[in-house]
Short mmCIF file of C-alpha atoms and ligand atoms in Angstrom, two decimals:
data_model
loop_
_atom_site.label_atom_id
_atom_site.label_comp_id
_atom_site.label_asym_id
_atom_site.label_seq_id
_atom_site.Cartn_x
_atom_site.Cartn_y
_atom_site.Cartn_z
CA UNK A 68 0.00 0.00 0.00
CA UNK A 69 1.63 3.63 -0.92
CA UNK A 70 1.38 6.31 1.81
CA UNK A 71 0.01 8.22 -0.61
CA UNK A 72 -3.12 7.75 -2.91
CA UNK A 73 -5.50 9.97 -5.10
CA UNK A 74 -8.10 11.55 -2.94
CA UNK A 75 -11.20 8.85 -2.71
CA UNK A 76 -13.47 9.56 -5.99
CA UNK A 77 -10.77 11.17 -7.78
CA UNK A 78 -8.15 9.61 -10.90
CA UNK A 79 -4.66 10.06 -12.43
CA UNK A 80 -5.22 10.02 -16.02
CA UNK A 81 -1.84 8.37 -16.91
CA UNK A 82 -0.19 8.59 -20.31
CA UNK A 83 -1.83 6.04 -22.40
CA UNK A 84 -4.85 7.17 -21.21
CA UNK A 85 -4.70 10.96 -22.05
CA UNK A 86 -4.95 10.81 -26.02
CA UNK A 87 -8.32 10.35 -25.12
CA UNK A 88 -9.22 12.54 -23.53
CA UNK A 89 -7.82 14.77 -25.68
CA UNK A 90 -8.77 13.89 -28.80
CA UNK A 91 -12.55 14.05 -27.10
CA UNK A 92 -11.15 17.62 -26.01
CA UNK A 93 -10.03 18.54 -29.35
CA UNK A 94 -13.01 16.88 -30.70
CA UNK A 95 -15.60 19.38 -28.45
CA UNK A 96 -13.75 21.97 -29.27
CA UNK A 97 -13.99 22.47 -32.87
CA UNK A 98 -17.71 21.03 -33.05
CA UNK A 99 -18.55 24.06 -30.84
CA UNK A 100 -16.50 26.95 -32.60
CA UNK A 101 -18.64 25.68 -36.05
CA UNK A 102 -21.88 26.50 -34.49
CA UNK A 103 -20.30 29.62 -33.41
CA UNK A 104 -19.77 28.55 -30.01
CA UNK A 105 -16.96 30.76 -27.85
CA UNK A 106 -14.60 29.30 -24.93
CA UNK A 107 -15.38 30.85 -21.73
CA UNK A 108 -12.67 29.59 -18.45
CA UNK A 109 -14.71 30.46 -15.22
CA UNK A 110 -12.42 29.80 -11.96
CA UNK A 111 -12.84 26.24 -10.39
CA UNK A 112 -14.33 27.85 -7.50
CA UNK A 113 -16.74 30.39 -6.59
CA UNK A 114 -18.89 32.31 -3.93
CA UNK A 115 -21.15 29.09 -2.51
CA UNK A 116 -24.04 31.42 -3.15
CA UNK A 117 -23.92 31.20 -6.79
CA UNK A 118 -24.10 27.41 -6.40
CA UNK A 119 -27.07 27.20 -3.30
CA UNK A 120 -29.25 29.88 -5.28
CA UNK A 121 -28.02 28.96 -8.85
CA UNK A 122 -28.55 24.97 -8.64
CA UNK A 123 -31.01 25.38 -5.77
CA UNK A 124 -30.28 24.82 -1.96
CA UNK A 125 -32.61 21.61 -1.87
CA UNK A 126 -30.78 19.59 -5.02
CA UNK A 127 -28.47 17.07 -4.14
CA UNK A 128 -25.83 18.81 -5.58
CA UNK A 129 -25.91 21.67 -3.25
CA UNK A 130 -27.16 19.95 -0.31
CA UNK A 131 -25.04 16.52 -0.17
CA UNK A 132 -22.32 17.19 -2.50
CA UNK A 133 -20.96 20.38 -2.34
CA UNK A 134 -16.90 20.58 -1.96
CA UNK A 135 -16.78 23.19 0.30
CA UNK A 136 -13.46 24.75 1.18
CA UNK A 137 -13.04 26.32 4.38
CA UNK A 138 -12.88 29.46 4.63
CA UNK A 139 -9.56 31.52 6.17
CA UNK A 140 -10.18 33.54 9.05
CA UNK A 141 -9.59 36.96 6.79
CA UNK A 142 -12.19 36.29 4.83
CA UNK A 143 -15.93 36.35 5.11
CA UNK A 144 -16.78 34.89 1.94
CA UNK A 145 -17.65 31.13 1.67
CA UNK A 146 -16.48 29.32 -1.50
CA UNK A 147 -17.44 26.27 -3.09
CA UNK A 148 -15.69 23.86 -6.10
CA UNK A 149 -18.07 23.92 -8.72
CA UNK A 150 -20.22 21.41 -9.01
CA UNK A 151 -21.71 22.36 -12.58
CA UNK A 152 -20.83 24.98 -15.11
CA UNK A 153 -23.80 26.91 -15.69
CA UNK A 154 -24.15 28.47 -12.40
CA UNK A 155 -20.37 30.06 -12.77
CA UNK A 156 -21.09 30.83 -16.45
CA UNK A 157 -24.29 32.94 -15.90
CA UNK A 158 -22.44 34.53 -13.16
CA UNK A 159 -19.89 35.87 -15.37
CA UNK A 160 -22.55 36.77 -17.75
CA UNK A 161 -24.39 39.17 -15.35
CA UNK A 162 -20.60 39.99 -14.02
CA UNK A 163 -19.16 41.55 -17.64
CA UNK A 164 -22.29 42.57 -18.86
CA UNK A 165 -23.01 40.34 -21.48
CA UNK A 166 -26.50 41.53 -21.98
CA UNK A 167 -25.23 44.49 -23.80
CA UNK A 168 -22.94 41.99 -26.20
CA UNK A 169 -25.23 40.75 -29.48
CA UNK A 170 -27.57 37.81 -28.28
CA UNK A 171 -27.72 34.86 -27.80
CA UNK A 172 -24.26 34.78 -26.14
CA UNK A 173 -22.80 31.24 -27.18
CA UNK A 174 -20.26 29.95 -24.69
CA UNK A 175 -18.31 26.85 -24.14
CA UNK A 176 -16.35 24.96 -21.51
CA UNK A 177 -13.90 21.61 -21.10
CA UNK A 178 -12.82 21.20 -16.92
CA UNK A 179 -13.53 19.17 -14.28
CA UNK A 180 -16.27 19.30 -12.06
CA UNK A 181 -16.59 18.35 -8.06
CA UNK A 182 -19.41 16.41 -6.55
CA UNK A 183 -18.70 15.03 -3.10
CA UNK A 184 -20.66 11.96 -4.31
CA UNK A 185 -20.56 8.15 -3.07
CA UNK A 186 -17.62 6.58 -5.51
CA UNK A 187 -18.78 4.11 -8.31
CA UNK A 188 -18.03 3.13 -11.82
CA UNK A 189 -18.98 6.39 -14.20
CA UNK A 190 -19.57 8.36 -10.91
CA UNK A 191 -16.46 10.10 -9.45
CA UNK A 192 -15.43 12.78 -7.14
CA UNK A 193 -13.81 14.88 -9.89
CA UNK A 194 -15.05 14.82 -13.48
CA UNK A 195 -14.86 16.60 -17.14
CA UNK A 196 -17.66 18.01 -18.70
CA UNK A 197 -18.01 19.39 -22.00
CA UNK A 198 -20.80 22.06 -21.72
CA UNK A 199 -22.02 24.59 -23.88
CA UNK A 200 -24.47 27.25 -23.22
CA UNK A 201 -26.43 29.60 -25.41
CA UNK A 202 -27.61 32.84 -23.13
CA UNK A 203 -30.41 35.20 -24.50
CA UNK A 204 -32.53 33.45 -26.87
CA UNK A 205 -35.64 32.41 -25.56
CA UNK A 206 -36.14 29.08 -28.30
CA UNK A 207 -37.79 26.89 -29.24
CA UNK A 208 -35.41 26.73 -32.82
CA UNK A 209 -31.93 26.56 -30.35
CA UNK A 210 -33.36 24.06 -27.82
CA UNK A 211 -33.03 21.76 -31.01
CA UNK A 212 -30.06 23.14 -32.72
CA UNK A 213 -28.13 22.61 -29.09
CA UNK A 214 -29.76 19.21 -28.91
CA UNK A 215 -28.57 18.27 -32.36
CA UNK A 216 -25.16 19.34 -31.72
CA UNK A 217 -25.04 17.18 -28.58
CA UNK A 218 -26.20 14.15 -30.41
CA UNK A 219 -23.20 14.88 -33.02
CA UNK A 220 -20.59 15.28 -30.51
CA UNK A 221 -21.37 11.35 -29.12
CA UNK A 222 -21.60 10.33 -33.44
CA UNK A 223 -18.45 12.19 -34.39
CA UNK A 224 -16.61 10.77 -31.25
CA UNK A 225 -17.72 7.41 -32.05
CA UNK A 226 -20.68 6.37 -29.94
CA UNK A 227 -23.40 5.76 -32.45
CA UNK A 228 -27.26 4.74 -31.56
CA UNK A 229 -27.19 7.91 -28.15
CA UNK A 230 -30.71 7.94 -27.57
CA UNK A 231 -32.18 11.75 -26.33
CA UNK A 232 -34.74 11.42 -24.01
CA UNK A 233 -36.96 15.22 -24.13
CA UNK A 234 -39.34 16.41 -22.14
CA UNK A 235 -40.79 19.91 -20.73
CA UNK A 236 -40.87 20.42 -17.25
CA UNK A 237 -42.98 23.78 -17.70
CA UNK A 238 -42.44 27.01 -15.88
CA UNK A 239 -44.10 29.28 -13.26
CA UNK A 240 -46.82 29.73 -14.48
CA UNK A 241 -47.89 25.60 -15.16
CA UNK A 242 -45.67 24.00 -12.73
CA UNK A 243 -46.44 24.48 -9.42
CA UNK A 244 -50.01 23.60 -9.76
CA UNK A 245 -48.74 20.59 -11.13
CA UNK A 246 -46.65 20.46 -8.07
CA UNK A 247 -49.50 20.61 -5.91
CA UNK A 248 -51.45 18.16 -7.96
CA UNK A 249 -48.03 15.45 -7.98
CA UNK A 250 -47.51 15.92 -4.39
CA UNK A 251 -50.85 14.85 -3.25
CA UNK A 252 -50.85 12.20 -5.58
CA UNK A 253 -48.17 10.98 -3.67
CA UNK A 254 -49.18 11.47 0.10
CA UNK A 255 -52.07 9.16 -1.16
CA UNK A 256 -49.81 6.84 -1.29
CA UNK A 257 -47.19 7.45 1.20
CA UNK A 258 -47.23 3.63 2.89
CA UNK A 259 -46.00 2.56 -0.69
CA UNK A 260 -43.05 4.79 -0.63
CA UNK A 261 -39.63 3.88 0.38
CA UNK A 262 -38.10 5.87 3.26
CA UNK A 263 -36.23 8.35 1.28
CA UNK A 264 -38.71 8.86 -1.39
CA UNK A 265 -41.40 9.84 1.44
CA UNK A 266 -38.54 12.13 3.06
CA UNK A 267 -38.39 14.12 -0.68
CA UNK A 268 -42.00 13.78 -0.94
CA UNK A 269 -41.92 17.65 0.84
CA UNK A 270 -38.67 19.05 -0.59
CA UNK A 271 -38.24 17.68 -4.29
CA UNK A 272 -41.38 15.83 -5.25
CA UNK A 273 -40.22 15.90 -8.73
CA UNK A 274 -37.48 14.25 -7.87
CA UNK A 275 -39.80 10.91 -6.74
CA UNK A 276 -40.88 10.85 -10.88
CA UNK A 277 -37.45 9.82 -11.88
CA UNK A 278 -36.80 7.24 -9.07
CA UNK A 279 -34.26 4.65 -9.75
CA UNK A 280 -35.82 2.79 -6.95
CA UNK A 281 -37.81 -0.53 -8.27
CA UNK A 282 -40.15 -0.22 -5.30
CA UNK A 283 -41.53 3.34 -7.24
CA UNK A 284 -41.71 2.04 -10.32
CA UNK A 285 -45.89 1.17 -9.74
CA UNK A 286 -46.11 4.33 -8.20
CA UNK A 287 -44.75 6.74 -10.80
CA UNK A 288 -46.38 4.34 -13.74
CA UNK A 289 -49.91 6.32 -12.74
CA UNK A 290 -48.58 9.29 -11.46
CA UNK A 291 -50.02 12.24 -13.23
CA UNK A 292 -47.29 13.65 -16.20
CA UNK A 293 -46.57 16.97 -16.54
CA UNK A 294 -47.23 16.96 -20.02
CA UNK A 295 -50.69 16.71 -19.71
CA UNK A 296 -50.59 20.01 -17.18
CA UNK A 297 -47.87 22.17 -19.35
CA UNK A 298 -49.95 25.73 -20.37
CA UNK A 299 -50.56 26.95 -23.30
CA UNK A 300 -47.09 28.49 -24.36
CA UNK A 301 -44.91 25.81 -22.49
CA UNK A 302 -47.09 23.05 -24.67
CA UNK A 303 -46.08 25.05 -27.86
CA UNK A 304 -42.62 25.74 -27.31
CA UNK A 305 -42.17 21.99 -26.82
CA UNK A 306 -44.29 20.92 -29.83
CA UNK A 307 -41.39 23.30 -31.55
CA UNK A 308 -38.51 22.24 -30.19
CA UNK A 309 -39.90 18.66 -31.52
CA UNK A 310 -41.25 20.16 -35.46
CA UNK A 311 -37.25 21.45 -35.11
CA UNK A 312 -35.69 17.92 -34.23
CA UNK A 313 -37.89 16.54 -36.80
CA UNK A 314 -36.67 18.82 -39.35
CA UNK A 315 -33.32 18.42 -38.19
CA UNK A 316 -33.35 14.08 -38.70
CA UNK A 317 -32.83 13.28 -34.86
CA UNK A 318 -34.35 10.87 -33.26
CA UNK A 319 -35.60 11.17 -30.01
CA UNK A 320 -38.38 9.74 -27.17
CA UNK A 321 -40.46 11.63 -25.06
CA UNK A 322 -40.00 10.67 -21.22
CA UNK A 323 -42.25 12.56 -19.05
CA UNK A 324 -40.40 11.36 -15.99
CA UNK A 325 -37.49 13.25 -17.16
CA UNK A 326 -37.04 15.93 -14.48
CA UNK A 327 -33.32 16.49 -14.02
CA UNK A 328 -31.38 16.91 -10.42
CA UNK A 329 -30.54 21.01 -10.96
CA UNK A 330 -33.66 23.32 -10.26
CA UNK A 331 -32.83 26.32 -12.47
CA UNK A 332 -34.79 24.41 -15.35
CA UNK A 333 -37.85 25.54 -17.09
CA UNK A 334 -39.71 24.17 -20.48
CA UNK A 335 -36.86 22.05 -22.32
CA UNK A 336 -35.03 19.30 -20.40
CA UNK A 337 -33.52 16.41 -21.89
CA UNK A 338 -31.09 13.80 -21.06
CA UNK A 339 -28.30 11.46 -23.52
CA UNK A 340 -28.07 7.72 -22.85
CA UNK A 341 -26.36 4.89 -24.42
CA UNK A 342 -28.64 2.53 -26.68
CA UNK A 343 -30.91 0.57 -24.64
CA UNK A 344 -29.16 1.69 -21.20
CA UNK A 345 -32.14 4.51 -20.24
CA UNK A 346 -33.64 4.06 -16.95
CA UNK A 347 -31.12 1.17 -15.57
CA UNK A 348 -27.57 3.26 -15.57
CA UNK A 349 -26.86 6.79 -15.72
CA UNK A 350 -26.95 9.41 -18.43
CA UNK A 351 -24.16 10.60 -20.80
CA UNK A 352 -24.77 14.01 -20.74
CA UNK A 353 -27.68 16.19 -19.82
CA UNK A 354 -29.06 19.82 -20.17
CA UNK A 355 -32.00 22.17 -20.67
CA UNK A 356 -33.50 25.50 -20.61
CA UNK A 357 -32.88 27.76 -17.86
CA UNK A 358 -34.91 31.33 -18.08
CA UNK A 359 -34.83 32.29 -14.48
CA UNK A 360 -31.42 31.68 -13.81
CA UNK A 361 -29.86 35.04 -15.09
CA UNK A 362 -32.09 36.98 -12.99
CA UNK A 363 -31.78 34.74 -9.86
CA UNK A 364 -28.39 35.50 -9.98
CA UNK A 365 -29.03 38.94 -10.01
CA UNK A 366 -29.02 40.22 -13.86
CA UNK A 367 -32.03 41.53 -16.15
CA UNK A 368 -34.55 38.37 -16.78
CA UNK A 369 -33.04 36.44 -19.86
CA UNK A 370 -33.22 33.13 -21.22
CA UNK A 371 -31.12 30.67 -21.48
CA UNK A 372 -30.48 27.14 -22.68
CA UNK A 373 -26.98 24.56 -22.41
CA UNK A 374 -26.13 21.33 -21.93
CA UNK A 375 -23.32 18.99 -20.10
CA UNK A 376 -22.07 16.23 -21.41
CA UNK A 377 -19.92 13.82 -19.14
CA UNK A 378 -16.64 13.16 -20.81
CA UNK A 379 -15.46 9.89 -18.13
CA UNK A 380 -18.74 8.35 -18.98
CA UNK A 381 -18.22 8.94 -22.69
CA UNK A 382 -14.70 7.55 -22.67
CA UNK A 383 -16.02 4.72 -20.41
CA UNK A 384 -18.62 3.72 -23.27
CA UNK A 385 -16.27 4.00 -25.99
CA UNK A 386 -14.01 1.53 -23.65
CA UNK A 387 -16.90 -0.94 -23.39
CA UNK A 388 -17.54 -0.77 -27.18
CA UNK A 389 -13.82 -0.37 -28.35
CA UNK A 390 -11.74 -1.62 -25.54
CA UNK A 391 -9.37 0.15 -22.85
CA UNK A 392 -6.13 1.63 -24.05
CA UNK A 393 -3.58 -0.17 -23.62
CA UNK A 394 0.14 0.75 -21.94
CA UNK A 395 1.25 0.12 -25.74
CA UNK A 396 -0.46 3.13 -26.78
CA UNK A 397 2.30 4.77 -24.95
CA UNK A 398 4.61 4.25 -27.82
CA UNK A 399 2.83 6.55 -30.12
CA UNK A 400 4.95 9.24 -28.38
CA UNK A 401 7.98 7.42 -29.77
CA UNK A 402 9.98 9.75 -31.21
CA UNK A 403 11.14 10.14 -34.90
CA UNK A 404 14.46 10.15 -34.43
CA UNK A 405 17.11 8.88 -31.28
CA UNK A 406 20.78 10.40 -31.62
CA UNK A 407 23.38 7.88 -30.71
CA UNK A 408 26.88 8.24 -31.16
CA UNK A 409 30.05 5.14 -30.90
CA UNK A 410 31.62 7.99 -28.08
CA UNK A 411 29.37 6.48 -24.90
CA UNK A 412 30.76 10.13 -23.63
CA UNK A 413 29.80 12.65 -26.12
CA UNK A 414 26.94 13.31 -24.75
CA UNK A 415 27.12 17.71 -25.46
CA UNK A 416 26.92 16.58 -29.23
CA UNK A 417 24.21 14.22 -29.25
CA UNK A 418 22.49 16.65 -27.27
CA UNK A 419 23.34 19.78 -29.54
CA UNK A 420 22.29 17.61 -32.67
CA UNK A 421 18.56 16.71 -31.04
CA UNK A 422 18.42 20.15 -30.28
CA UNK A 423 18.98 21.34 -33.65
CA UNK A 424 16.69 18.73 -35.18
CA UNK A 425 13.35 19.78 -32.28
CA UNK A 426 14.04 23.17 -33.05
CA UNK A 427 13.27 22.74 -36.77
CA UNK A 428 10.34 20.87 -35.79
CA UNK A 429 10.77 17.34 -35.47
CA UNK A 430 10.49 14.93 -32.74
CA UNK A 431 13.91 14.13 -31.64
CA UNK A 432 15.89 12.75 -28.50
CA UNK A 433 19.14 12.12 -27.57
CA UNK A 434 20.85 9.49 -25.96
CA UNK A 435 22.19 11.18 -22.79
CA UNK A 436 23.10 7.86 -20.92
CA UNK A 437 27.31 7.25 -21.45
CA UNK A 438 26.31 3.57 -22.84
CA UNK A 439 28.00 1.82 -25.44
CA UNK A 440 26.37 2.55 -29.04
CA UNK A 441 24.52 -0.97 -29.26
CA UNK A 442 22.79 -0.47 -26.09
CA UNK A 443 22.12 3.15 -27.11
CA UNK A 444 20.51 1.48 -30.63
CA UNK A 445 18.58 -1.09 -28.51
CA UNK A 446 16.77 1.29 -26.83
CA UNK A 447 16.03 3.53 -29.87
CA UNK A 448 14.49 0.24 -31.20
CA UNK A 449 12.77 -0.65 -28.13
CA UNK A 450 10.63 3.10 -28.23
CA UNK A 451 9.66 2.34 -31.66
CA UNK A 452 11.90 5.21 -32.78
CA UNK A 453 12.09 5.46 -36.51
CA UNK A 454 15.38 6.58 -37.13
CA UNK A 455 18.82 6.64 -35.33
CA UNK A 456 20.85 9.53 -36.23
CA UNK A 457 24.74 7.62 -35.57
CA UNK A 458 27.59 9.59 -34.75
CA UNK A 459 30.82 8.38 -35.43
CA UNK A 460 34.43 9.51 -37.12
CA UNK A 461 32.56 10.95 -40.34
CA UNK A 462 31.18 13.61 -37.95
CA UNK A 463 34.62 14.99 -38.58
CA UNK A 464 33.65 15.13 -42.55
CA UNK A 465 30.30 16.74 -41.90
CA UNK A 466 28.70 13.26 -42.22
CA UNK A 467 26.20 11.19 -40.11
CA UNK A 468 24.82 7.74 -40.33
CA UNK A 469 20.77 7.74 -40.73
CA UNK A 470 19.71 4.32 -39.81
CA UNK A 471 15.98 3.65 -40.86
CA UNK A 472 15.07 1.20 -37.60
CA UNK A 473 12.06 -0.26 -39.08
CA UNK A 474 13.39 -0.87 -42.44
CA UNK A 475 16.91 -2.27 -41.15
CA UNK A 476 18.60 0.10 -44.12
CA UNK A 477 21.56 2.88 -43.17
CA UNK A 478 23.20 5.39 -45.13
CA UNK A 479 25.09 8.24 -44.61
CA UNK A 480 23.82 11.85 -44.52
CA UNK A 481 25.53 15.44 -44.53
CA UNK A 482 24.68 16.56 -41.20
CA UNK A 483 23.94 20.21 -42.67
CA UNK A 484 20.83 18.16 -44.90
CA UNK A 485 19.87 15.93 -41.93
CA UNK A 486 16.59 17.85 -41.02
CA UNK A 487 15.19 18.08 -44.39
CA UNK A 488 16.27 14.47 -45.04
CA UNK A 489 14.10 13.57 -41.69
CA UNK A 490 11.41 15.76 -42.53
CA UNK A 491 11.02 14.24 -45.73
CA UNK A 492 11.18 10.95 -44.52
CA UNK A 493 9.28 11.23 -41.39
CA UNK A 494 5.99 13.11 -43.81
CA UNK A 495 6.10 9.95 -46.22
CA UNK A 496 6.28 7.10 -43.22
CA UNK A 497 4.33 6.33 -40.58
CA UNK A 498 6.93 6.11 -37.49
CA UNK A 499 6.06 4.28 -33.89
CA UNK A 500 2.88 2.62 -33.90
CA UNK A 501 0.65 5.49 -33.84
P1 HAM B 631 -25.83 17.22 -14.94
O1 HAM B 631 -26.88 16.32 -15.49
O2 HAM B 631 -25.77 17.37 -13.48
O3 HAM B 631 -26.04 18.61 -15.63
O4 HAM B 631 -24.40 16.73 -15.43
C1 HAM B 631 -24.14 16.55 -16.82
C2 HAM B 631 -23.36 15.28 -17.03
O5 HAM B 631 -22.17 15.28 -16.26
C3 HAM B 631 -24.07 14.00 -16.60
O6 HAM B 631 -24.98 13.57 -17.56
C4 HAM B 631 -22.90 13.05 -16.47
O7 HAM B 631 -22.52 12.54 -17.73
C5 HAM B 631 -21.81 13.94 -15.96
N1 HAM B 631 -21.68 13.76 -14.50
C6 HAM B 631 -22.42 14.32 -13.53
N2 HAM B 631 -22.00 13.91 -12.31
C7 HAM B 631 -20.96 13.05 -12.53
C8 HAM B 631 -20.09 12.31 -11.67
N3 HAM B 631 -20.19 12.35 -10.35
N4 HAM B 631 -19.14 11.53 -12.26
C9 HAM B 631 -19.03 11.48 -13.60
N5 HAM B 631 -19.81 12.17 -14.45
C10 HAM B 631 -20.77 12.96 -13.92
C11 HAM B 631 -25.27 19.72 -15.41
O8 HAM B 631 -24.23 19.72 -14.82
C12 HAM B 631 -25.80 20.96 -16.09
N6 HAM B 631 -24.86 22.07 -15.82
C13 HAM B 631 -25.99 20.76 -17.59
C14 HAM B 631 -26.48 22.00 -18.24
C15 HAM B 631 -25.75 22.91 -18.93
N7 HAM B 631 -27.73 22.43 -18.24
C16 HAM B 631 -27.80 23.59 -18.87
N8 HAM B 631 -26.61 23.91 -19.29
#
């Protein structure tokens, strides 16, 4: 056992595993600057306030799993990691008066994410998020342009067959008489209810609809669905946002248990899960409309809309389909070419010759070990280097050897040619195993 470990919840992404991640990274990145999407960075933590009257004091998120730091005696403030993007995001919205900037404002964000949540397979301590928010247009044609663009990100990155689940969760003006109506629907039946379903039954009764708890699955099968108690303008914004995914070619089923665990949400919510894993295992990604939010945090009432899409479950269901990278992916960092030299300790002019070669742009190392030059080669080899650069007495006639290591050929090189003669080579091979 090391004295040391990761904190409990949290991972070391080591370096076979980060191409991954940042080909995902790279991936988001470019899917959201074509549908105009700008990177916003928003600091990691932030007043607690934004997150108890952003995501809502009573969500599990604020109340359970809030990283809080402690505070230092100098200061009054109380921070918070963030749990969730869109809280910090809107705050820096009202902050830098993005109201006055053309609308919508279209933001995005790659980090991690804290939740001080029990440890389990897809469910950690720290995680990444991809999230993207569009602030100032009140829909219904962006609820399914932003839903679209999720549903690419999990094609492009090679999960086919995401299923979107969609539903409205209304607004004030049709939701808390549904409220009303849900909660005594279920103090009717409060015997049938588990222990902490009846305990939620006066803080979050939406929460109850979307139960992973067998026991409520008679229950919520006749409980009544908010889609039958949306008013007038939250039914037709969502029988837009539908005619627009129609138009649009993406598939996607109505779930009128779909509540979501953050309570800024009005009218569009809607949730991404691998094929034929709804209901039994946890979503990919997740987002919805948010049109109180900007005001609750204290700017001029403005709507909003954004999802976030959980990049450790993504990679985790690419694993399942694809398989786990392996420690041999490490060797697609091998480097193009290894300078070795037959003096074990020249080391200042294997060095000075790797240096030349990385700064006109090509992956180089030298051997800096004072080994003799078939150990020096062996190792080359063994990195799936593609080329050994050999020093020896034609150095003294401007010459080098250039060994091809895959092809088992040599031949010798004027040093003063060596980087275009690498170049060239390295552009019409494939080198390591990448
Ligand atoms: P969320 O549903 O809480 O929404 O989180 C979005 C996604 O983050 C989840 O679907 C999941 O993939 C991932 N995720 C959440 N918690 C964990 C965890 N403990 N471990 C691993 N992955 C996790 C939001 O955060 C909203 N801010 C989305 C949004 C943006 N709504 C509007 N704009």
């Amino acid at each position: 056992m090391p004295t040391f470990r990761a904190p409990r919840g949290t991972r070391d992404l080591l370096p076979h595993e980060t191409p991954r991640w940042t080909r995902l990274a790279r991936l988001a990145d470019e899917l959201a600057a074509r549908y105009g999407y700008r990177r916003i960075e928003t600091p990691m933590l932030e007043q607690a306030a934004v997150f108890e009257r952003g995501v809502g004091e009573a969500t599990d998120i604020v109340e359970k799993e809030l990283f809080r730091i402690a505070p230092r005696t100098e200061e009054s403030e109380s921070w918070a990691l963030r749990p969730e993007p869109t809280a910090g995001i809107v705050r820096a919205y009202v902050q830098h008066g993005m109201q006055t900037w053309p609308q919508p404002v279209k933001l995005t964000m790659i980090g991690p994410m804290f939740r001080y949540d029990r440890p389990q397979a897809g469910r950690y301590r720290q995680f990444w998020q991809f999230d993207v928010e569009a602030i100032g247009d009140p829909g219904p044609a962006v609820d399914a342009e932003i839903i679209e663009l999720g549903s690419r990100f999990y094609a492009d990155a090679g999960l086919g067959g995401v299923e979107v689940l969609l539903n409205s969760i209304g607004d004030p003006a049709c939701r808390p008489a549904y409220v009303t109506g849900l909660t005594s629907y279920y103090r009717d039946r409060a015997d049938d209810l588990p222990p902490l379903e009846r305990d939620r039954l006066g803080r979050n009764v939406l929460r109850l609809l979307d139960s992973k708890d067998p026991a409520m699955a008679a229950v919520n099968a006749t409980a009544p669905k908010i889609t039958d108690h949306l008013c007038d303008a939250c039914a037709e914004h969502l029988e837009s946002v539908r005619a627009h995914l129609d138009a649009l070619g993406v598939s996607y089923r109505l779930e009128p248990g779909l509540v979501r665990g953050l309570d800024y949400y009005t009218r569009t919510a809607f949730e991404f899960y691998a094929h034929g894993r709804e209901g039994q295992q946890q979503a990919l990604g997740g987002g919805g409309r948010y049109d109180g939010l900007v005001e609750l945090l204290g700017g001029r009432p403005t709507p909003g809309i954004g999802f976030g899409i959980g990049l450790d479950r993504l990679i985790l269901a690419l694993e399942e389909r694809h398989g786990a990278a392996s420690v041999a992916e490490l060797s697609s960092a091998a480097p193009v070419a290894v300078v070795v030299g037959a003096n074990p300790d020249d080391t200042v002019t294997r060095l000075r010759i790797a240096t030349e070669l990385r700064g006109a742009g090509i992956a180089a190392r030298a051997e800096l070990g004072q080994r003799r030059l078939g150990k020096q080669l062996d190792s080359a080899a063994r990195e799936h280097a593609h080329f050994a650069v050999i020093l020896g007495d034609e150095l003294a006639n401007g010459q080098v050897g250039l060994r091809d290591l895959q092809a088992g050929t040599q031949r010798a090189v004027p040093l003063a040619d060596l980087a275009r003669e690498l170049k060239r080579a390295s552009e019409s091979h494939h080198h390591g195993l990448a």
